[in-house]
Coordinates of C-alpha atoms in Angstrom, one line a residue:
X1 CA 7.0 16.9 -24.4
X2 CA 7.2 18.4 -27.8
X3 CA 9.5 15.9 -29.3
X4 CA 7.8 12.7 -30.3
X5 CA 8.8 9.8 -28.1
X6 CA 8.2 6.1 -28.5
X7 CA 5.7 4.8 -25.9
X8 CA 5.4 1.2 -24.8
X9 CA 2.2 0.4 -22.9
X10 CA 1.9 -2.6 -20.5
X11 CA -1.6 -3.5 -19.5
X12 CA -0.8 -6.8 -17.8
X13 CA -4.0 -8.8 -17.3
X14 CA -6.2 -5.8 -17.6
X15 CA -6.5 -5.3 -21.4
X16 CA -9.9 -3.8 -21.1
X17 CA -9.2 -1.4 -18.2
X18 CA -10.6 2.1 -18.7
X19 CA -8.2 4.8 -17.5
X20 CA -7.5 8.4 -18.4
X21 CA -4.5 7.2 -20.5
X22 CA -7.0 6.3 -23.3
X23 CA -7.7 10.0 -23.7
X24 CA -5.3 11.8 -26.0
X25 CA -5.9 15.2 -24.3
X26 CA -5.2 13.8 -20.9
X27 CA -2.0 12.1 -22.1
X28 CA -0.7 15.3 -23.6
X29 CA -1.6 17.3 -20.5
X30 CA 0.0 14.8 -18.1
X31 CA 3.2 14.5 -20.2
X32 CA 3.5 18.2 -20.6
X33 CA 3.2 18.6 -16.8
X34 CA 6.1 16.1 -16.3
X35 CA 8.2 18.1 -18.8
X36 CA 7.4 21.4 -17.0
X37 CA 8.2 20.0 -13.6
X38 CA 11.5 18.6 -14.8
X39 CA 12.4 21.9 -16.5
X40 CA 12.0 23.7 -13.2
X41 CA 14.9 21.5 -12.0
X42 CA 17.0 22.0 -15.1
X43 CA 16.2 18.5 -16.3
X44 CA 14.7 17.1 -19.5
X45 CA 13.4 13.9 -21.0
X46 CA 16.0 11.8 -22.8
X47 CA 14.5 8.6 -24.2
X48 CA 11.4 6.6 -24.7
X49 CA 8.5 6.2 -22.2
X50 CA 7.3 3.0 -20.6
X51 CA 3.7 3.0 -19.4
X52 CA 2.1 0.6 -16.9
X53 CA -1.7 0.9 -17.0
X54 CA -3.9 -0.7 -14.3
X55 CA -7.5 -0.1 -13.2
X56 CA -6.0 1.6 -10.1
X57 CA -3.2 3.7 -11.5
X58 CA -1.3 4.9 -14.5
X59 CA 2.5 4.8 -14.1
X60 CA 5.1 6.2 -16.6
X61 CA 8.8 5.6 -16.4
X62 CA 10.4 8.7 -17.8
X63 CA 14.2 8.6 -18.7
X64 CA 16.0 11.8 -17.8
X65 CA 19.3 13.1 -19.2
X66 CA 22.2 12.8 -16.8
X67 CA 20.4 11.0 -13.9
X68 CA 18.1 8.1 -13.0
X69 CA 14.7 7.9 -14.5
X70 CA 11.7 9.5 -12.8
X71 CA 8.2 8.1 -12.4
X72 CA 4.9 9.8 -13.1
X73 CA 1.9 8.3 -11.3
X74 CA -1.8 9.2 -11.7
X75 CA -4.3 7.9 -9.2
X76 CA -8.1 7.5 -9.4
X77 CA -10.2 9.8 -7.3
X78 CA -10.5 7.4 -4.4
X79 CA -6.8 7.4 -3.8
X80 CA -6.0 11.0 -4.9
X81 CA -4.5 11.4 -1.5
X82 CA -1.3 9.5 -2.4
X83 CA 0.7 12.4 -3.7
X84 CA 0.0 14.7 -0.7
X85 CA 0.5 11.8 1.7
X86 CA 3.9 11.0 0.1
X87 CA 4.9 14.6 0.5
X88 CA 3.9 14.7 4.1
X89 CA 5.7 11.4 4.9
X90 CA 8.8 12.8 3.4
X91 CA 8.6 15.6 6.0
X92 CA 7.7 13.3 8.9
X93 CA 9.8 10.1 8.2
X94 CA 12.3 11.2 5.5
X95 CA 14.6 8.2 6.0
X96 CA 11.8 5.7 5.2
X97 CA 10.1 7.0 2.1
X98 CA 10.6 8.7 -1.3
X99 CA 10.5 12.5 -1.5
X100 CA 8.3 13.5 -4.5
X101 CA 9.7 15.9 -7.1
X102 CA 6.3 17.4 -7.7
X103 CA 2.7 16.9 -6.6
X104 CA -0.5 18.1 -8.2
X105 CA -3.2 17.2 -5.6
X106 CA -6.1 18.5 -7.7
X107 CA -5.3 16.1 -10.6
X108 CA -4.0 13.3 -8.4
X109 CA -0.6 13.3 -10.0
X110 CA 2.8 12.8 -8.5
X111 CA 6.3 12.8 -9.9
X112 CA 8.8 10.6 -8.0
X113 CA 12.5 9.9 -8.1
X114 CA 13.8 6.4 -8.8
X115 CA 14.1 4.5 -5.5
X116 CA 16.8 2.0 -6.5
X117 CA 16.4 -1.8 -6.5
X118 CA 12.9 -3.2 -5.9
X119 CA 13.1 -5.8 -3.1
X120 CA 11.3 -8.2 -5.4
X121 CA 14.1 -7.8 -7.9
X122 CA 16.7 -8.4 -5.2
X123 CA 14.9 -11.6 -4.2
X124 CA 14.9 -12.8 -7.8
X125 CA 18.7 -12.4 -8.3
X126 CA 20.4 -13.2 -5.1
X127 CA 20.0 -15.2 -1.8
X128 CA 18.3 -13.2 0.9
X129 CA 18.4 -14.3 4.5
X130 CA 15.2 -14.4 6.6
X131 CA 16.7 -11.9 9.0
X132 CA 16.4 -9.3 6.1
X133 CA 12.6 -9.6 6.4
X134 CA 12.9 -9.1 10.1
X135 CA 14.8 -5.9 9.5
X136 CA 12.2 -4.8 7.0
X137 CA 9.3 -5.3 9.5
X138 CA 11.3 -3.7 12.4
X139 CA 12.0 -0.6 10.3
X140 CA 8.3 -0.4 9.2
X141 CA 7.0 -0.7 12.7
X142 CA 9.3 2.1 13.9
X143 CA 8.0 4.3 11.1
X144 CA 4.4 3.5 12.0
X145 CA 5.0 4.4 15.6
X146 CA 6.6 7.7 14.6
X147 CA 3.4 8.5 12.6
X148 CA 1.0 7.9 15.5
X149 CA 0.9 11.6 16.4
X150 CA 0.1 12.5 12.8
X151 CA -2.9 10.2 12.4
X152 CA -5.4 13.0 12.3
X153 CA -3.3 15.0 9.8
X154 CA -3.1 11.9 7.6
X155 CA -6.9 11.6 7.6
X156 CA -7.2 15.3 6.7
X157 CA -5.1 14.5 3.6
X158 CA -7.9 12.3 2.4
X159 CA -6.6 8.9 3.6
X160 CA -9.5 6.7 4.5
X161 CA -10.2 6.2 8.2
X162 CA -10.6 2.5 9.2
X163 CA -10.3 3.1 12.9
X164 CA -10.2 0.0 15.1
X165 CA -13.4 0.9 16.9
X166 CA -15.2 1.6 13.7
X167 CA -14.2 -1.5 11.8
X168 CA -17.6 -3.2 12.3
X169 CA -19.3 -0.3 10.4
X170 CA -16.7 -0.7 7.6
X171 CA -17.6 -4.4 7.5
X172 CA -21.3 -3.5 7.1
X173 CA -20.5 -1.0 4.3
X174 CA -18.4 -3.6 2.4
X175 CA -21.1 -6.2 2.6
X176 CA -23.8 -3.7 1.5
X177 CA -21.9 -2.4 -1.5
X178 CA -21.0 -5.9 -2.9
X179 CA -24.3 -6.8 -4.6
X180 CA -22.7 -9.6 -6.5
X181 CA -21.4 -11.5 -3.5
X182 CA -22.5 -15.2 -3.6
X183 CA -25.3 -15.9 -1.1
X184 CA -23.3 -18.6 0.7
X185 CA -20.3 -16.2 1.1
X186 CA -22.6 -13.5 2.4
X187 CA -24.2 -15.8 4.9
X188 CA -20.9 -16.9 6.3
X189 CA -19.8 -13.3 6.7
X190 CA -23.0 -12.1 8.3
X191 CA -22.8 -14.9 10.9
X192 CA -19.3 -13.6 11.7
X193 CA -20.5 -10.1 12.6
X194 CA -20.9 -10.6 16.4
X195 CA -17.4 -12.2 16.7
X196 CA -15.9 -9.3 14.6
X197 CA -17.4 -6.8 17.0
X198 CA -15.8 -8.6 19.9
X199 CA -12.4 -8.8 18.1
X200 CA -12.5 -5.0 17.5
X201 CA -13.4 -4.2 21.0
X202 CA -10.7 -6.4 22.4
X203 CA -8.1 -5.0 20.0
X204 CA -9.0 -1.4 21.0
X205 CA -8.8 -2.3 24.7
X206 CA -5.1 -3.2 24.3
X207 CA -4.3 0.4 23.9
X208 CA -2.2 0.5 20.7
X209 CA -3.1 3.7 18.9
X210 CA -4.2 3.8 15.2
X211 CA -1.7 5.0 12.7
X212 CA -0.9 4.6 9.0
X213 CA -1.5 1.1 7.5
X214 CA 0.1 0.6 4.1
X215 CA -2.4 -2.2 3.6
X216 CA -0.5 -3.9 0.8
X217 CA 3.1 -4.1 2.0
X218 CA 4.5 -6.8 -0.3
X219 CA 8.0 -7.1 -1.9
X220 CA 7.0 -5.1 -5.0
X221 CA 6.1 -2.1 -2.8
X222 CA 9.6 -1.8 -1.3
X223 CA 12.9 -0.5 -2.5
X224 CA 16.1 -1.8 -0.9
X225 CA 18.6 1.0 -1.4
X226 CA 21.2 -0.6 1.0
X227 CA 21.5 -3.9 2.9
X228 CA 19.0 -4.1 5.6
X229 CA 17.5 -0.8 4.7
X230 CA 14.2 -0.2 2.9
X231 CA 12.2 2.6 1.3
X232 CA 8.4 2.2 1.5
X233 CA 6.2 3.5 -1.4
X234 CA 2.9 3.1 -3.2
X235 CA 0.4 4.4 -0.7
X236 CA -2.7 4.1 -2.8
X237 CA -4.2 1.4 -0.6
X238 CA -3.4 3.1 2.7
X239 CA -5.7 3.7 5.6
X240 CA -5.6 5.0 9.1
X241 CA -6.2 1.9 11.1
X242 CA -4.6 -0.4 13.7
X243 CA -0.9 -0.7 12.9
X244 CA -0.9 -4.5 13.2
X245 CA -3.2 -4.8 10.2
X246 CA 0.0 -4.2 8.1
X247 CA 1.7 -7.4 9.3
X248 CA -0.3 -10.0 7.4
X249 CA 0.8 -9.3 3.8
X250 CA 4.6 -9.2 4.2
X251 CA 4.5 -12.1 6.7
X252 CA 2.5 -14.3 4.3
X253 CA 5.0 -13.5 1.5
X254 CA 7.9 -14.4 3.7
X255 CA 6.2 -17.6 4.9
X256 CA 5.6 -18.7 1.3
X257 CA 9.3 -18.3 0.6
X258 CA 10.9 -19.7 3.8
X259 CA 8.2 -21.7 5.5
X260 CA 6.2 -21.2 8.7
X261 CA 9.3 -21.3 11.0
X262 CA 10.1 -17.7 9.9
X263 CA 7.0 -16.3 11.5
X264 CA 8.3 -16.2 15.1
X265 CA 11.3 -14.1 14.0
X266 CA 9.1 -11.7 12.0
X267 CA 6.6 -11.4 14.9
X268 CA 9.4 -10.6 17.4
X269 CA 11.0 -8.0 15.0
X270 CA 7.7 -6.3 14.3
X271 CA 6.4 -6.2 17.9
X272 CA 9.6 -5.0 19.5
X273 CA 9.1 -1.3 18.7
X274 CA 5.6 -1.5 20.4
X275 CA 6.9 -2.8 23.7
X276 CA 6.7 -0.7 26.9
X277 CA 3.9 1.4 28.5
X278 CA 2.8 -1.6 30.4
X279 CA 2.1 -4.0 27.5
X280 CA 3.0 -7.6 28.1
X281 CA 4.4 -9.8 25.3
X282 CA 1.2 -11.8 25.4
X283 CA -0.8 -8.6 25.0
X284 CA 1.2 -7.7 21.8
X285 CA 0.9 -11.2 20.4
X286 CA -2.9 -11.2 21.0
X287 CA -3.1 -7.8 19.3
X288 CA -1.1 -9.2 16.4
X289 CA -3.5 -12.1 16.0
X290 CA -6.5 -9.8 16.0
X291 CA -4.8 -7.4 13.6
X292 CA -4.0 -10.3 11.3
X293 CA -7.7 -11.2 11.0
X294 CA -9.0 -7.6 10.7
X295 CA -6.5 -6.7 8.0
X296 CA -8.9 -8.4 5.6
X297 CA -11.1 -5.3 5.9
X298 CA -8.6 -2.8 4.6
X299 CA -7.7 -5.1 1.8
X300 CA -11.3 -5.5 0.8
X301 CA -11.9 -1.8 1.0
X302 CA -9.0 -0.9 -1.3
X303 CA -10.4 -3.0 -4.2
X304 CA -12.9 -0.2 -4.9
X305 CA -10.2 2.4 -5.6
X306 CA -10.2 2.2 -9.3
X307 CA -10.7 4.7 -12.2
X308 CA -14.4 5.1 -12.9
X309 CA -15.7 4.0 -16.3
X310 CA -17.9 5.9 -18.7
X311 CA -21.0 5.0 -16.7
X312 CA -19.6 5.6 -13.3
X313 CA -17.5 3.7 -10.8
X314 CA -16.9 0.0 -11.7
X315 CA -18.6 -2.8 -9.7
X316 CA -16.6 -4.0 -6.7
X317 CA -14.1 -6.6 -7.9
X318 CA -14.5 -10.2 -6.9
X319 CA -11.3 -9.8 -5.0
X320 CA -13.1 -7.8 -2.4
X321 CA -15.3 -10.7 -1.4
X322 CA -12.2 -13.0 -1.4
X323 CA -10.4 -10.5 0.9
X324 CA -13.3 -10.4 3.3
X325 CA -13.2 -14.2 3.6
X326 CA -9.7 -13.7 5.1
X327 CA -11.6 -12.8 8.3
X328 CA -12.3 -16.5 8.7
X329 CA -8.6 -17.5 8.7
X330 CA -7.0 -18.5 11.9
X331 CA -3.8 -16.6 12.5
X332 CA -0.8 -18.9 12.1
X333 CA 0.8 -18.0 15.4

C-alpha cells in the first residue's frame, strides 16, 4: 500500500501482547500482499485501516473502493491451518461459511470478504427470539454432519486431532504442559482421569463419528446475513473431535440470555440432524451430556495457540487450567 494510510490499533486487554504486527517489515509485507491480492480483482484500498491485535491473531479491516470492506487475518503457527481450512469449507459447505478472497498458507494469512452483521451486533440492537438460536444450532449440526466424510482431509490441512478415543491422552498432555497449575487444581483433575476414560469410551461406543468442532462457537463468531440464516467463521480454535463438543459454548451463551428453559429447545434442534441409524433419543441426549463435559479439553488446548514471543512460545495461559476444570461441571440437562 504505497499511499500512507491512517492506522488505528486496538489491543483490548492485551497491551503487552507480542505479535508480528510490531515488526515494521512484517507490516509492510502483509499490507503489500493485501494490496496485491485486491489488485488481481481490480480492487484497491480506499480509506484508513483498523487493526485488532490479540495474542492469537492480527486482524485488519481494509476499506475497499466501491464495495464492502475486506478483512486480513494473520494466525500464529499453531493455527496456521485456518486459511486452508476456510478455503476447503467453502468448497464442501459453501452455504455455511465465508469464501476467502486469498490464502497464503505458508505465512498463515487469509483475506476474507465482509460477512454482514455479526450475530452479537444483532443481539445488541434488536429483540431476538430463542427459536433463532435453535435455527443456529440446527444449521451448524447439519454442517458438521456434512463434514464427517472430510474429517481425514481436515486433519491433513493441519487442524489438530482431538479424536474421541484419544481424549484421555490429550488430557494427559494438557496437564503435563501446564507447569504453573495450582497443586489443588492438579490433584482434582488427576483424580478425574479414570472417570474421563470411561466417559470417552462410552461416547465412542454410541457411534457418532468425529468431525469438525469449531470449539468456540459464540455470538461473536457468527454472521447473520438473513433471518434464521448464519455464516460460521473464525476457525483458529477448531479441532477434529466429537461433534457434540461444540454444543456447550453457544448453549451457555443462550442460557445466560434467556434462562435454563431454553436448553431443551436448543438440545432438540441440535440433535435432530443426528437422528436415525438406530440411535435412540436417549442415546443422543447421553452423548450430548458427555460431549458437554469433554468440550473442556478442546477449549483448554486452544489456549496454547498464540504467537511465540522472543524467547519462544508463551507459557500456557491460566485460562487453560480454568477450561479443564469445566470437566467437573454437571451438564445442565
